[in-house]
mmCIF file of N, CA and C and ligand atoms in Angstrom:
data_model
loop_
_atom_site.group_PDB
_atom_site.id
_atom_site.type_symbol
_atom_site.label_atom_id
_atom_site.label_comp_id
_atom_site.label_asym_id
_atom_site.label_seq_id
_atom_site.Cartn_x
_atom_site.Cartn_y
_atom_site.Cartn_z
ATOM 1 N N MET A 1 34.423 47.539 74.137
ATOM 2 C CA MET A 1 33.426 46.484 73.996
ATOM 3 C C MET A 1 32.444 46.832 72.879
ATOM 4 N N SER A 2 32.122 45.862 72.105
ATOM 5 C CA SER A 2 31.199 46.109 71.014
ATOM 6 C C SER A 2 29.793 45.691 71.400
ATOM 7 N N THR A 3 29.000 46.664 71.740
ATOM 8 C CA THR A 3 27.613 46.371 72.112
ATOM 9 C C THR A 3 26.646 46.965 71.103
ATOM 10 N N LYS A 4 27.170 47.222 69.938
ATOM 11 C CA LYS A 4 26.342 47.799 68.890
ATOM 12 C C LYS A 4 25.229 46.829 68.499
ATOM 13 N N THR A 5 24.038 47.319 68.463
ATOM 14 C CA THR A 5 22.915 46.469 68.097
ATOM 15 C C THR A 5 22.618 46.593 66.610
ATOM 16 N N THR A 6 22.174 45.503 66.072
ATOM 17 C CA THR A 6 21.797 45.496 64.667
ATOM 18 C C THR A 6 20.295 45.683 64.554
ATOM 19 N N SER A 7 19.907 46.509 63.637
ATOM 20 C CA SER A 7 18.481 46.721 63.417
ATOM 21 C C SER A 7 18.065 46.196 62.052
ATOM 22 N N VAL A 8 16.894 45.621 62.030
ATOM 23 C CA VAL A 8 16.336 45.161 60.766
ATOM 24 C C VAL A 8 14.939 45.749 60.620
ATOM 25 N N ASP A 9 14.424 45.716 59.420
ATOM 26 C CA ASP A 9 13.061 46.175 59.204
ATOM 27 C C ASP A 9 12.113 45.001 59.342
ATOM 28 N N CYS A 10 11.069 45.188 60.096
ATOM 29 C CA CYS A 10 10.052 44.158 60.201
ATOM 30 C C CYS A 10 9.513 43.862 58.796
ATOM 31 N N PRO A 11 9.570 42.602 58.367
ATOM 32 C CA PRO A 11 9.117 42.258 57.019
ATOM 33 C C PRO A 11 7.642 42.570 56.789
ATOM 34 N N ASN A 12 6.909 42.689 57.853
ATOM 35 C CA ASN A 12 5.481 42.935 57.706
ATOM 36 C C ASN A 12 5.136 44.417 57.691
ATOM 37 N N CYS A 13 5.573 45.146 58.707
ATOM 38 C CA CYS A 13 5.155 46.553 58.812
ATOM 39 C C CYS A 13 6.304 47.531 58.587
ATOM 40 N N LYS A 14 7.502 46.999 58.331
ATOM 41 C CA LYS A 14 8.675 47.819 58.012
ATOM 42 C C LYS A 14 9.164 48.671 59.174
ATOM 43 N N LYS A 15 8.691 48.376 60.349
ATOM 44 C CA LYS A 15 9.173 49.082 61.522
ATOM 45 C C LYS A 15 10.584 48.606 61.848
ATOM 46 N N SER A 16 11.393 49.498 62.365
ATOM 47 C CA SER A 16 12.750 49.129 62.715
ATOM 48 C C SER A 16 12.749 48.250 63.959
ATOM 49 N N VAL A 17 13.442 47.124 63.857
ATOM 50 C CA VAL A 17 13.457 46.158 64.952
ATOM 51 C C VAL A 17 14.886 45.896 65.384
ATOM 52 N N GLU A 18 15.146 45.954 66.671
ATOM 53 C CA GLU A 18 16.485 45.642 67.166
ATOM 54 C C GLU A 18 16.679 44.138 67.213
ATOM 55 N N TRP A 19 17.784 43.696 66.615
ATOM 56 C CA TRP A 19 18.079 42.263 66.544
ATOM 57 C C TRP A 19 18.794 41.859 67.828
ATOM 58 N N THR A 20 18.017 41.465 68.821
ATOM 59 C CA THR A 20 18.607 41.087 70.105
ATOM 60 C C THR A 20 18.112 39.709 70.524
ATOM 61 N N ASP A 21 18.815 39.144 71.495
ATOM 62 C CA ASP A 21 18.416 37.817 71.983
ATOM 63 C C ASP A 21 17.053 37.857 72.656
ATOM 64 N N GLU A 22 16.718 39.034 73.178
ATOM 65 C CA GLU A 22 15.419 39.137 73.852
ATOM 66 C C GLU A 22 14.252 39.195 72.880
ATOM 67 N N ASN A 23 14.561 39.564 71.664
ATOM 68 C CA ASN A 23 13.496 39.663 70.670
ATOM 69 C C ASN A 23 13.207 38.298 70.055
ATOM 70 N N ASN A 24 12.248 37.624 70.614
ATOM 71 C CA ASN A 24 11.924 36.281 70.157
ATOM 72 C C ASN A 24 11.223 36.281 68.808
ATOM 73 N N PHE A 25 10.837 37.447 68.357
ATOM 74 C CA PHE A 25 10.048 37.520 67.126
ATOM 75 C C PHE A 25 10.859 38.040 65.958
ATOM 76 N N ARG A 26 12.138 38.307 66.185
ATOM 77 C CA ARG A 26 12.963 38.815 65.096
ATOM 78 C C ARG A 26 12.903 37.899 63.884
ATOM 79 N N PRO A 27 12.924 38.384 62.673
ATOM 80 C CA PRO A 27 13.099 39.810 62.346
ATOM 81 C C PRO A 27 11.816 40.632 62.418
ATOM 82 N N PHE A 28 10.829 40.094 63.065
ATOM 83 C CA PHE A 28 9.570 40.838 63.168
ATOM 84 C C PHE A 28 9.559 41.685 64.430
ATOM 85 N N CYS A 29 8.689 42.691 64.463
ATOM 86 C CA CYS A 29 8.640 43.583 65.610
ATOM 87 C C CYS A 29 7.786 43.002 66.719
ATOM 88 N N SER A 30 6.923 42.069 66.372
ATOM 89 C CA SER A 30 6.009 41.523 67.363
ATOM 90 C C SER A 30 5.506 40.158 66.922
ATOM 91 N N LYS A 31 4.900 39.474 67.887
ATOM 92 C CA LYS A 31 4.332 38.166 67.569
ATOM 93 C C LYS A 31 3.251 38.292 66.510
ATOM 94 N N ARG A 32 2.514 39.377 66.591
ATOM 95 C CA ARG A 32 1.426 39.602 65.647
ATOM 96 C C ARG A 32 1.955 39.668 64.213
ATOM 97 N N CYS A 33 2.997 40.463 64.015
ATOM 98 C CA CYS A 33 3.552 40.587 62.671
ATOM 99 C C CYS A 33 4.143 39.261 62.203
ATOM 100 N N LYS A 34 4.760 38.551 63.103
ATOM 101 C CA LYS A 34 5.349 37.278 62.728
ATOM 102 C C LYS A 34 4.280 36.312 62.226
ATOM 103 N N LEU A 35 3.191 36.240 62.938
ATOM 104 C CA LEU A 35 2.116 35.329 62.556
ATOM 105 C C LEU A 35 1.464 35.753 61.253
ATOM 106 N N ILE A 36 1.258 37.034 61.098
ATOM 107 C CA ILE A 36 0.630 37.542 59.875
ATOM 108 C C ILE A 36 1.502 37.242 58.667
ATOM 109 N N ASP A 37 2.784 37.592 58.778
ATOM 110 C CA ASP A 37 3.674 37.393 57.643
ATOM 111 C C ASP A 37 3.869 35.913 57.350
ATOM 112 N N PHE A 38 4.038 35.149 58.386
ATOM 113 C CA PHE A 38 4.250 33.712 58.206
ATOM 114 C C PHE A 38 3.065 33.066 57.516
ATOM 115 N N GLY A 39 1.879 33.392 57.983
ATOM 116 C CA GLY A 39 0.689 32.842 57.356
ATOM 117 C C GLY A 39 0.557 33.294 55.921
ATOM 118 N N GLY A 40 0.937 34.550 55.682
ATOM 119 C CA GLY A 40 0.835 35.103 54.341
ATOM 120 C C GLY A 40 1.694 34.387 53.339
ATOM 121 N N TRP A 41 2.973 34.315 53.616
ATOM 122 C CA TRP A 41 3.824 33.712 52.586
ATOM 123 C C TRP A 41 3.791 32.196 52.621
ATOM 124 N N ALA A 42 3.455 31.646 53.755
ATOM 125 C CA ALA A 42 3.388 30.189 53.822
ATOM 126 C C ALA A 42 2.268 29.656 52.941
ATOM 127 N N SER A 43 1.174 30.397 52.888
ATOM 128 C CA SER A 43 0.054 29.946 52.077
ATOM 129 C C SER A 43 0.303 30.198 50.598
ATOM 130 N N GLU A 44 1.118 31.219 50.309
ATOM 131 C CA GLU A 44 1.392 31.529 48.907
ATOM 132 C C GLU A 44 2.510 30.686 48.319
ATOM 133 N N ARG A 45 3.585 30.544 49.092
ATOM 134 C CA ARG A 45 4.702 29.752 48.558
ATOM 135 C C ARG A 45 5.175 28.754 49.594
ATOM 136 N N ASN A 46 4.332 27.832 49.879
ATOM 137 C CA ASN A 46 4.704 26.803 50.838
ATOM 138 C C ASN A 46 5.548 25.712 50.184
ATOM 139 N N SER A 47 5.994 25.960 48.980
ATOM 140 C CA SER A 47 6.783 24.967 48.270
ATOM 141 C C SER A 47 8.284 25.240 48.375
ATOM 142 N N ILE A 48 8.647 26.177 49.273
ATOM 143 C CA ILE A 48 10.059 26.481 49.450
ATOM 144 C C ILE A 48 10.494 26.117 50.870
ATOM 145 N N PRO A 49 10.769 24.847 51.110
ATOM 146 C CA PRO A 49 11.124 24.413 52.457
ATOM 147 C C PRO A 49 12.533 24.840 52.849
ATOM 148 N N GLY A 50 12.642 25.441 54.027
ATOM 149 C CA GLY A 50 13.960 25.757 54.566
ATOM 150 C C GLY A 50 14.693 26.885 53.880
ATOM 151 N N GLU A 51 14.071 27.509 52.919
ATOM 152 C CA GLU A 51 14.735 28.594 52.214
ATOM 153 C C GLU A 51 14.575 29.898 52.978
ATOM 154 N N SER A 52 15.651 30.566 53.243
ATOM 155 C CA SER A 52 15.566 31.838 53.949
ATOM 156 C C SER A 52 15.117 32.940 53.000
ATOM 157 N N VAL A 53 14.119 33.667 53.416
ATOM 158 C CA VAL A 53 13.618 34.751 52.577
ATOM 159 C C VAL A 53 14.111 36.100 53.066
ATOM 160 N N TYR A 54 14.991 36.065 54.083
ATOM 161 C CA TYR A 54 15.444 37.321 54.641
ATOM 162 C C TYR A 54 16.902 37.599 54.289
ATOM 163 N N PRO A 55 17.218 38.835 54.091
ATOM 164 C CA PRO A 55 18.595 39.208 53.744
ATOM 165 C C PRO A 55 19.547 38.992 54.914
ATOM 166 N N ALA A 56 20.797 38.887 54.628
ATOM 167 C CA ALA A 56 21.794 38.715 55.676
ATOM 168 C C ALA A 56 21.771 39.909 56.610
ATOM 169 N N ILE A 57 21.847 39.625 57.888
ATOM 170 C CA ILE A 57 21.720 40.710 58.859
ATOM 171 C C ILE A 57 23.017 41.467 59.068
ATOM 172 N N GLU A 58 24.083 41.042 58.432
ATOM 173 C CA GLU A 58 25.338 41.783 58.577
ATOM 174 C C GLU A 58 25.242 43.130 57.875
ATOM 175 N N ASP A 59 24.386 43.199 56.894
ATOM 176 C CA ASP A 59 24.232 44.433 56.149
ATOM 177 C C ASP A 59 23.712 45.550 57.041
ATOM 178 N N GLU A 60 24.217 46.714 56.812
ATOM 179 C CA GLU A 60 23.730 47.873 57.542
ATOM 180 C C GLU A 60 22.447 48.372 56.888
ATOM 181 N N TYR A 61 21.471 48.614 57.696
ATOM 182 C CA TYR A 61 20.222 49.114 57.147
ATOM 183 C C TYR A 61 20.092 50.600 57.409
ATOM 184 N N ASP A 62 20.175 51.338 56.339
ATOM 185 C CA ASP A 62 19.938 52.770 56.466
ATOM 186 C C ASP A 62 18.538 53.064 55.952
ATOM 187 N N GLN A 63 17.797 53.806 56.718
ATOM 188 C CA GLN A 63 16.468 54.116 56.239
ATOM 189 C C GLN A 63 16.128 55.565 56.448
HETATM 190 ZN ZN1 ZN B 101 5.895 44.603 62.433
#
């Protein structure tokens, strides 16, 4: 059985985050980081509707 979890770096604080169904804030580590980052880039480049700013999660992240 493949239960390998994928980890991503929180776009805000760069903390390693497990990409799971329970993580409602992915790719962020917490609600706080999600709100901070969202507010940050939304105010700077709110002219990019629907564009994903995150890399594909299939990639392995080595850090
Ligand atoms: Zn974070």
